[in-house]
Amino acid sequence: MIALLRIVAIFFYFLLINLVLILICLVRPFHRDNVHVAGALYSSVSALLGLKIEIRVPDSVKQGGPYVYIANHQNSYDLLTICGATQKGTVTVGKKSLKWIPVVGQIYWLTGNIMIDRKNSGRAHDTLQGTVQKIQKKRLSVWFFPEGTRSYGRGLLPFKTGAFRIAKATNEPIVTITASRLYDKIKLNRWDNGTLLIELSEPEFMDENKSLKQNAEYFHQKMQQQIKKVDAEVDNKIG
């Protein structure tokens, strides 16, 4: 019964959120803070899931930027949870084909995210340069899930180098966004699904003396340590 009530409530609330976002995007299409607003609205759904979200953002991140954000990608609930950590002036990089998805695709496009053609591998360099130019021209931060896919409880997967290529080309520091364990945490038939702790790190430049792969491995280890930290803190709250 709880699950049914929750699903119905989320369905109508999600429709309302998308309606509000469409209106916002029509009033100010491609605004630099549209993704931030969308993240805040979508993450508000977490309350209907019985999930409390605690987000910790260093003052340096609040006051600075642009940054290259890298976050752990656990499952489809990320759309309603970790997205709440999106800071002002931040966009993501997505496939051009996404904008053809009814409603959600148009919102993704109009919020100002960077759309690229991933099917044409021969244009990879042009795609990288185009993304870099947009970031530099508008002084935007950019958000990546460097694992490239959802982990579904398999731990932090190896990082792809795309985010680090962008960080090198823009010469901007990296900020990790680490969420505590979300896999198998949300039960629709349970009123209280606990707390999700999301922590942003201090900005850190890549080591110029290391290769992209070595930098990716370094930040992978850093995020693994942060995951252990936030997981332990959530577990202690439960205990």
PDB file of C-alpha atoms in Angstrom:
ATOM      1  CA  MET A   1       0.000   0.000   0.000  1.00  0.00           C
ATOM      2  CA  ILE A   2       2.838   2.392   0.873  1.00  0.00           C
ATOM      3  CA  ALA A   3       4.526   1.655  -2.447  1.00  0.00           C
ATOM      4  CA  LEU A   4       1.363   2.366  -4.427  1.00  0.00           C
ATOM      5  CA  LEU A   5       0.728   5.690  -2.679  1.00  0.00           C
ATOM      6  CA  ARG A   6       4.368   6.643  -3.148  1.00  0.00           C
ATOM      7  CA  ILE A   7       4.421   5.791  -6.864  1.00  0.00           C
ATOM      8  CA  VAL A   8       1.238   7.795  -7.534  1.00  0.00           C
ATOM      9  CA  ALA A   9       2.538  10.801  -5.572  1.00  0.00           C
ATOM     10  CA  ILE A  10       5.906  10.701  -7.327  1.00  0.00           C
ATOM     11  CA  PHE A  11       4.275  10.405 -10.757  1.00  0.00           C
ATOM     12  CA  PHE A  12       2.165  13.541 -10.372  1.00  0.00           C
ATOM     13  CA  TYR A  13       4.900  15.477  -8.582  1.00  0.00           C
ATOM     14  CA  PHE A  14       7.358  14.566 -11.351  1.00  0.00           C
ATOM     15  CA  LEU A  15       4.888  15.853 -13.961  1.00  0.00           C
ATOM     16  CA  LEU A  16       4.591  19.109 -12.018  1.00  0.00           C
ATOM     17  CA  ILE A  17       8.363  19.490 -11.832  1.00  0.00           C
ATOM     18  CA  ASN A  18       8.732  19.015 -15.578  1.00  0.00           C
ATOM     19  CA  LEU A  19       5.974  21.543 -16.240  1.00  0.00           C
ATOM     20  CA  VAL A  20       7.762  24.092 -14.036  1.00  0.00           C
ATOM     21  CA  LEU A  21      11.070  23.387 -15.780  1.00  0.00           C
ATOM     22  CA  ILE A  22       9.527  23.809 -19.219  1.00  0.00           C
ATOM     23  CA  LEU A  23       8.174  27.224 -18.178  1.00  0.00           C
ATOM     24  CA  ILE A  24      11.554  28.239 -16.744  1.00  0.00           C
ATOM     25  CA  CYS A  25      13.370  27.106 -19.881  1.00  0.00           C
ATOM     26  CA  LEU A  26      10.951  28.978 -22.138  1.00  0.00           C
ATOM     27  CA  VAL A  27      11.481  32.168 -20.134  1.00  0.00           C
ATOM     28  CA  ARG A  28      15.286  31.809 -20.027  1.00  0.00           C
ATOM     29  CA  PRO A  29      16.462  29.087 -22.437  1.00  0.00           C
ATOM     30  CA  PHE A  30      20.067  27.896 -22.056  1.00  0.00           C
ATOM     31  CA  HIS A  31      20.602  29.996 -18.901  1.00  0.00           C
ATOM     32  CA  ARG A  32      23.769  29.007 -17.035  1.00  0.00           C
ATOM     33  CA  ASP A  33      21.835  28.184 -13.842  1.00  0.00           C
ATOM     34  CA  ASN A  34      19.024  26.131 -15.397  1.00  0.00           C
ATOM     35  CA  VAL A  35      20.737  22.806 -14.664  1.00  0.00           C
ATOM     36  CA  HIS A  36      21.241  23.867 -11.049  1.00  0.00           C
ATOM     37  CA  VAL A  37      17.515  24.612 -10.728  1.00  0.00           C
ATOM     38  CA  ALA A  38      16.604  21.319 -12.416  1.00  0.00           C
ATOM     39  CA  GLY A  39      18.881  19.400 -10.045  1.00  0.00           C
ATOM     40  CA  ALA A  40      17.296  21.036  -7.000  1.00  0.00           C
ATOM     41  CA  LEU A  41      13.769  20.301  -8.228  1.00  0.00           C
ATOM     42  CA  TYR A  42      14.432  16.698  -9.216  1.00  0.00           C
ATOM     43  CA  SER A  43      16.240  15.941  -5.953  1.00  0.00           C
ATOM     44  CA  SER A  44      13.237  17.203  -3.996  1.00  0.00           C
ATOM     45  CA  VAL A  45      11.488  13.986  -5.104  1.00  0.00           C
ATOM     46  CA  SER A  46      13.763  12.130  -2.676  1.00  0.00           C
ATOM     47  CA  ALA A  47      11.546  13.243   0.197  1.00  0.00           C
ATOM     48  CA  LEU A  48       8.687  11.250  -1.329  1.00  0.00           C
ATOM     49  CA  LEU A  49      11.037   8.269  -1.440  1.00  0.00           C
ATOM     50  CA  GLY A  50      11.536   8.531   2.309  1.00  0.00           C
ATOM     51  CA  LEU A  51      15.147   9.524   1.776  1.00  0.00           C
ATOM     52  CA  LYS A  52      16.852  12.400   3.560  1.00  0.00           C
ATOM     53  CA  ILE A  53      19.683  14.005   1.586  1.00  0.00           C
ATOM     54  CA  GLU A  54      22.543  15.830   3.282  1.00  0.00           C
ATOM     55  CA  ILE A  55      24.867  17.762   0.951  1.00  0.00           C
ATOM     56  CA  ARG A  56      28.191  19.227   2.071  1.00  0.00           C
ATOM     57  CA  VAL A  57      29.791  21.864  -0.131  1.00  0.00           C
ATOM     58  CA  PRO A  58      33.110  23.568   0.742  1.00  0.00           C
ATOM     59  CA  ASP A  59      33.117  27.381   0.712  1.00  0.00           C
ATOM     60  CA  SER A  60      35.798  27.301  -1.975  1.00  0.00           C
ATOM     61  CA  VAL A  61      33.413  25.480  -4.320  1.00  0.00           C
ATOM     62  CA  LYS A  62      30.509  27.807  -3.527  1.00  0.00           C
ATOM     63  CA  GLN A  63      32.605  30.882  -4.269  1.00  0.00           C
ATOM     64  CA  GLY A  64      34.767  29.632  -7.109  1.00  0.00           C
ATOM     65  CA  GLY A  65      34.619  27.909 -10.486  1.00  0.00           C
ATOM     66  CA  PRO A  66      34.621  26.845 -13.187  1.00  0.00           C
ATOM     67  CA  TYR A  67      35.337  23.272 -12.141  1.00  0.00           C
ATOM     68  CA  VAL A  68      35.239  19.830 -13.636  1.00  0.00           C
ATOM     69  CA  TYR A  69      32.973  17.807 -11.366  1.00  0.00           C
ATOM     70  CA  ILE A  70      33.253  14.028 -11.243  1.00  0.00           C
ATOM     71  CA  ALA A  71      30.637  11.976  -9.393  1.00  0.00           C
ATOM     72  CA  ASN A  72      30.016   8.314  -8.631  1.00  0.00           C
ATOM     73  CA  HIS A  73      27.107   6.856 -10.611  1.00  0.00           C
ATOM     74  CA  GLN A  74      25.221   4.170  -8.666  1.00  0.00           C
ATOM     75  CA  ASN A  75      21.805   3.639 -10.256  1.00  0.00           C
ATOM     76  CA  SER A  76      18.817   5.362 -11.856  1.00  0.00           C
ATOM     77  CA  TYR A  77      17.859   7.027  -8.561  1.00  0.00           C
ATOM     78  CA  ASP A  78      20.846   9.352  -9.120  1.00  0.00           C
ATOM     79  CA  LEU A  79      18.491  11.553 -11.154  1.00  0.00           C
ATOM     80  CA  LEU A  80      16.577  12.190  -7.928  1.00  0.00           C
ATOM     81  CA  THR A  81      19.444  12.228  -5.441  1.00  0.00           C
ATOM     82  CA  ILE A  82      23.004  13.214  -6.306  1.00  0.00           C
ATOM     83  CA  CYS A  83      21.748  15.734  -8.874  1.00  0.00           C
ATOM     84  CA  GLY A  84      20.857  17.917  -5.890  1.00  0.00           C
ATOM     85  CA  ALA A  85      24.562  18.671  -5.525  1.00  0.00           C
ATOM     86  CA  THR A  86      24.631  20.526  -8.849  1.00  0.00           C
ATOM     87  CA  GLN A  87      26.124  23.971  -8.290  1.00  0.00           C
ATOM     88  CA  LYS A  88      25.248  27.175 -10.136  1.00  0.00           C
ATOM     89  CA  GLY A  89      26.873  27.608 -13.536  1.00  0.00           C
ATOM     90  CA  THR A  90      27.153  23.859 -14.105  1.00  0.00           C
ATOM     91  CA  VAL A  91      26.166  21.811 -17.163  1.00  0.00           C
ATOM     92  CA  THR A  92      26.612  18.217 -18.266  1.00  0.00           C
ATOM     93  CA  VAL A  93      27.732  16.728 -21.573  1.00  0.00           C
ATOM     94  CA  GLY A  94      25.214  14.460 -23.296  1.00  0.00           C
ATOM     95  CA  LYS A  95      24.403  12.843 -26.620  1.00  0.00           C
ATOM     96  CA  LYS A  96      22.652  14.947 -29.245  1.00  0.00           C
ATOM     97  CA  SER A  97      20.081  12.195 -29.642  1.00  0.00           C
ATOM     98  CA  LEU A  98      18.802  12.868 -26.106  1.00  0.00           C
ATOM     99  CA  LYS A  99      16.939  15.970 -27.233  1.00  0.00           C
ATOM    100  CA  TRP A 100      14.522  13.827 -29.252  1.00  0.00           C
ATOM    101  CA  ILE A 101      13.197  12.099 -26.111  1.00  0.00           C
ATOM    102  CA  PRO A 102       9.731  13.592 -25.519  1.00  0.00           C
ATOM    103  CA  VAL A 103       9.639  16.324 -22.848  1.00  0.00           C
ATOM    104  CA  VAL A 104      12.690  15.157 -20.862  1.00  0.00           C
ATOM    105  CA  GLY A 105      14.954  15.517 -23.905  1.00  0.00           C
ATOM    106  CA  GLN A 106      13.734  19.025 -24.657  1.00  0.00           C
ATOM    107  CA  ILE A 107      14.237  20.007 -21.021  1.00  0.00           C
ATOM    108  CA  TYR A 108      17.751  18.557 -21.097  1.00  0.00           C
ATOM    109  CA  TRP A 109      18.543  20.635 -24.192  1.00  0.00           C
ATOM    110  CA  LEU A 110      16.888  23.880 -23.062  1.00  0.00           C
ATOM    111  CA  THR A 111      18.528  23.806 -19.630  1.00  0.00           C
ATOM    112  CA  GLY A 112      21.790  24.464 -21.466  1.00  0.00           C
ATOM    113  CA  ASN A 113      23.611  21.145 -21.336  1.00  0.00           C
ATOM    114  CA  ILE A 114      26.283  20.574 -23.981  1.00  0.00           C
ATOM    115  CA  MET A 115      25.106  18.213 -26.718  1.00  0.00           C
ATOM    116  CA  ILE A 116      27.703  16.201 -28.649  1.00  0.00           C
ATOM    117  CA  ASP A 117      27.667  13.671 -31.486  1.00  0.00           C
ATOM    118  CA  ARG A 118      29.106  10.514 -29.944  1.00  0.00           C
ATOM    119  CA  LYS A 119      28.287   8.347 -32.966  1.00  0.00           C
ATOM    120  CA  ASN A 120      30.855  10.076 -35.154  1.00  0.00           C
ATOM    121  CA  SER A 121      34.135   8.888 -33.650  1.00  0.00           C
ATOM    122  CA  GLY A 122      36.048  10.611 -36.436  1.00  0.00           C
ATOM    123  CA  ARG A 123      34.979  13.966 -35.002  1.00  0.00           C
ATOM    124  CA  ALA A 124      36.194  13.196 -31.477  1.00  0.00           C
ATOM    125  CA  HIS A 125      38.818  15.956 -31.550  1.00  0.00           C
ATOM    126  CA  ASP A 126      36.342  18.551 -32.872  1.00  0.00           C
ATOM    127  CA  THR A 127      33.856  17.464 -30.211  1.00  0.00           C
ATOM    128  CA  LEU A 128      36.453  17.921 -27.463  1.00  0.00           C
ATOM    129  CA  GLN A 129      37.470  21.331 -28.760  1.00  0.00           C
ATOM    130  CA  GLY A 130      33.863  22.445 -29.146  1.00  0.00           C
ATOM    131  CA  THR A 131      33.071  21.435 -25.582  1.00  0.00           C
ATOM    132  CA  VAL A 132      36.174  23.186 -24.261  1.00  0.00           C
ATOM    133  CA  GLN A 133      35.304  26.386 -26.142  1.00  0.00           C
ATOM    134  CA  LYS A 134      31.773  26.444 -24.733  1.00  0.00           C
ATOM    135  CA  ILE A 135      33.080  25.917 -21.207  1.00  0.00           C
ATOM    136  CA  GLN A 136      35.722  28.636 -21.542  1.00  0.00           C
ATOM    137  CA  LYS A 137      33.517  31.162 -23.338  1.00  0.00           C
ATOM    138  CA  LYS A 138      30.658  30.947 -20.847  1.00  0.00           C
ATOM    139  CA  ARG A 139      32.855  30.140 -17.812  1.00  0.00           C
ATOM    140  CA  LEU A 140      30.820  27.022 -17.104  1.00  0.00           C
ATOM    141  CA  SER A 141      31.565  24.132 -14.809  1.00  0.00           C
ATOM    142  CA  VAL A 142      30.900  20.687 -16.245  1.00  0.00           C
ATOM    143  CA  TRP A 143      29.672  17.519 -14.529  1.00  0.00           C
ATOM    144  CA  PHE A 144      30.786  14.010 -15.489  1.00  0.00           C
ATOM    145  CA  PHE A 145      30.077  10.482 -14.316  1.00  0.00           C
ATOM    146  CA  PRO A 146      33.575   9.187 -15.170  1.00  0.00           C
ATOM    147  CA  GLU A 147      32.587   5.538 -14.710  1.00  0.00           C
ATOM    148  CA  GLY A 148      30.518   5.932 -17.863  1.00  0.00           C
ATOM    149  CA  THR A 149      27.731   3.694 -16.558  1.00  0.00           C
ATOM    150  CA  ARG A 150      25.819   2.838 -13.382  1.00  0.00           C
ATOM    151  CA  SER A 151      27.706   0.617 -10.946  1.00  0.00           C
ATOM    152  CA  TYR A 152      24.648  -1.191  -9.467  1.00  0.00           C
ATOM    153  CA  GLY A 153      26.442  -2.249  -6.302  1.00  0.00           C
ATOM    154  CA  ARG A 154      29.669  -3.354  -7.978  1.00  0.00           C
ATOM    155  CA  GLY A 155      31.730  -0.687  -6.259  1.00  0.00           C
ATOM    156  CA  LEU A 156      33.410   2.249  -7.965  1.00  0.00           C
ATOM    157  CA  LEU A 157      34.061   1.202 -11.577  1.00  0.00           C
ATOM    158  CA  PRO A 158      37.202   2.235 -13.510  1.00  0.00           C
ATOM    159  CA  PHE A 159      37.213   5.809 -14.788  1.00  0.00           C
ATOM    160  CA  LYS A 160      37.177   6.801 -18.428  1.00  0.00           C
ATOM    161  CA  THR A 161      39.449   9.716 -19.324  1.00  0.00           C
ATOM    162  CA  GLY A 162      36.940  12.136 -20.919  1.00  0.00           C
ATOM    163  CA  ALA A 163      36.549  14.323 -17.814  1.00  0.00           C
ATOM    164  CA  PHE A 164      40.299  14.515 -17.389  1.00  0.00           C
ATOM    165  CA  ARG A 165      40.831  15.490 -21.012  1.00  0.00           C
ATOM    166  CA  ILE A 166      38.442  18.377 -20.456  1.00  0.00           C
ATOM    167  CA  ALA A 167      40.174  19.358 -17.202  1.00  0.00           C
ATOM    168  CA  LYS A 168      43.540  19.384 -18.973  1.00  0.00           C
ATOM    169  CA  ALA A 169      42.287  21.335 -21.987  1.00  0.00           C
ATOM    170  CA  THR A 170      40.500  23.969 -19.862  1.00  0.00           C
ATOM    171  CA  ASN A 171      43.158  24.011 -17.132  1.00  0.00           C
ATOM    172  CA  GLU A 172      40.424  23.911 -14.494  1.00  0.00           C
ATOM    173  CA  PRO A 173      40.556  22.022 -11.162  1.00  0.00           C
ATOM    174  CA  ILE A 174      38.594  18.878 -10.408  1.00  0.00           C
ATOM    175  CA  VAL A 175      35.994  18.539  -7.645  1.00  0.00           C
ATOM    176  CA  THR A 176      34.820  15.081  -6.655  1.00  0.00           C
ATOM    177  CA  ILE A 177      31.156  14.563  -5.728  1.00  0.00           C
ATOM    178  CA  THR A 178      30.813  11.485  -3.577  1.00  0.00           C
ATOM    179  CA  ALA A 179      27.498   9.968  -2.522  1.00  0.00           C
ATOM    180  CA  SER A 180      27.187   7.301   0.150  1.00  0.00           C
ATOM    181  CA  ARG A 181      25.803   3.879  -0.735  1.00  0.00           C
ATOM    182  CA  LEU A 182      22.505   4.105  -2.581  1.00  0.00           C
ATOM    183  CA  TYR A 183      22.317   0.644  -4.115  1.00  0.00           C
ATOM    184  CA  ASP A 184      19.498  -1.436  -2.596  1.00  0.00           C
ATOM    185  CA  LYS A 185      18.853   1.334  -0.054  1.00  0.00           C
ATOM    186  CA  ILE A 186      15.438   2.527  -1.214  1.00  0.00           C
ATOM    187  CA  LYS A 187      12.466   0.262  -0.464  1.00  0.00           C
ATOM    188  CA  LEU A 188       9.189   1.649  -1.766  1.00  0.00           C
ATOM    189  CA  ASN A 189       7.208  -0.153   0.950  1.00  0.00           C
ATOM    190  CA  ARG A 190       9.257   1.429   3.731  1.00  0.00           C
ATOM    191  CA  TRP A 191       8.449   4.940   4.989  1.00  0.00           C
ATOM    192  CA  ASP A 192      11.944   5.823   6.174  1.00  0.00           C
ATOM    193  CA  ASN A 193      14.808   4.956   3.827  1.00  0.00           C
ATOM    194  CA  GLY A 194      17.467   6.699   5.844  1.00  0.00           C
ATOM    195  CA  THR A 195      20.036   9.300   4.841  1.00  0.00           C
ATOM    196  CA  LEU A 196      22.126   9.797   1.739  1.00  0.00           C
ATOM    197  CA  LEU A 197      25.268  11.801   2.423  1.00  0.00           C
ATOM    198  CA  ILE A 198      26.787  13.687  -0.506  1.00  0.00           C
ATOM    199  CA  GLU A 199      30.141  15.376  -0.063  1.00  0.00           C
ATOM    200  CA  LEU A 200      32.012  17.663  -2.462  1.00  0.00           C
ATOM    201  CA  SER A 201      35.780  17.886  -2.188  1.00  0.00           C
ATOM    202  CA  GLU A 202      38.058  20.910  -2.285  1.00  0.00           C
ATOM    203  CA  PRO A 203      39.096  21.774  -5.873  1.00  0.00           C
ATOM    204  CA  GLU A 204      42.317  20.090  -6.977  1.00  0.00           C
ATOM    205  CA  PHE A 205      44.306  20.532 -10.172  1.00  0.00           C
ATOM    206  CA  MET A 206      45.562  17.498 -12.042  1.00  0.00           C
ATOM    207  CA  ASP A 207      49.245  16.661 -11.741  1.00  0.00           C
ATOM    208  CA  GLU A 208      50.891  17.908 -14.943  1.00  0.00           C
ATOM    209  CA  ASN A 209      53.694  15.388 -14.495  1.00  0.00           C
ATOM    210  CA  LYS A 210      51.278  12.454 -14.702  1.00  0.00           C
ATOM    211  CA  SER A 211      49.458  11.040 -17.706  1.00  0.00           C
ATOM    212  CA  LEU A 212      45.680  11.267 -18.085  1.00  0.00           C
ATOM    213  CA  LYS A 213      45.395   7.618 -17.071  1.00  0.00           C
ATOM    214  CA  GLN A 214      47.517   8.185 -13.963  1.00  0.00           C
ATOM    215  CA  ASN A 215      45.441  11.211 -12.975  1.00  0.00           C
ATOM    216  CA  ALA A 216      42.258   9.197 -13.523  1.00  0.00           C
ATOM    217  CA  GLU A 217      43.626   6.462 -11.239  1.00  0.00           C
ATOM    218  CA  TYR A 218      44.597   9.034  -8.602  1.00  0.00           C
ATOM    219  CA  PHE A 219      41.127  10.586  -8.480  1.00  0.00           C
ATOM    220  CA  HIS A 220      39.576   7.118  -8.557  1.00  0.00           C
ATOM    221  CA  GLN A 221      41.494   6.208  -5.402  1.00  0.00           C
ATOM    222  CA  LYS A 222      40.568   9.536  -3.845  1.00  0.00           C
ATOM    223  CA  MET A 223      36.872   8.944  -4.489  1.00  0.00           C
ATOM    224  CA  GLN A 224      37.083   5.386  -3.166  1.00  0.00           C
ATOM    225  CA  GLN A 225      38.444   6.740   0.107  1.00  0.00           C
ATOM    226  CA  GLN A 226      35.694   9.348   0.252  1.00  0.00           C
ATOM    227  CA  ILE A 227      33.043   6.693  -0.367  1.00  0.00           C
ATOM    228  CA  LYS A 228      34.356   4.685   2.586  1.00  0.00           C
ATOM    229  CA  LYS A 229      34.274   7.833   4.723  1.00  0.00           C
ATOM    230  CA  VAL A 230      30.691   8.867   3.923  1.00  0.00           C
ATOM    231  CA  ASP A 231      29.460   5.257   4.114  1.00  0.00           C
ATOM    232  CA  ALA A 232      30.983   4.891   7.571  1.00  0.00           C
ATOM    233  CA  GLU A 233      29.415   8.147   8.725  1.00  0.00           C
ATOM    234  CA  VAL A 234      25.951   7.108   7.528  1.00  0.00           C
ATOM    235  CA  ASP A 235      26.367   3.700   9.172  1.00  0.00           C
ATOM    236  CA  ASN A 236      27.332   5.356  12.452  1.00  0.00           C
ATOM    237  CA  LYS A 237      24.179   7.488  12.330  1.00  0.00           C
ATOM    238  CA  ILE A 238      22.103   4.343  11.919  1.00  0.00           C
ATOM    239  CA  GLY A 239      23.959   2.622  14.718  1.00  0.00           C
TER     240      GLY A 239
END
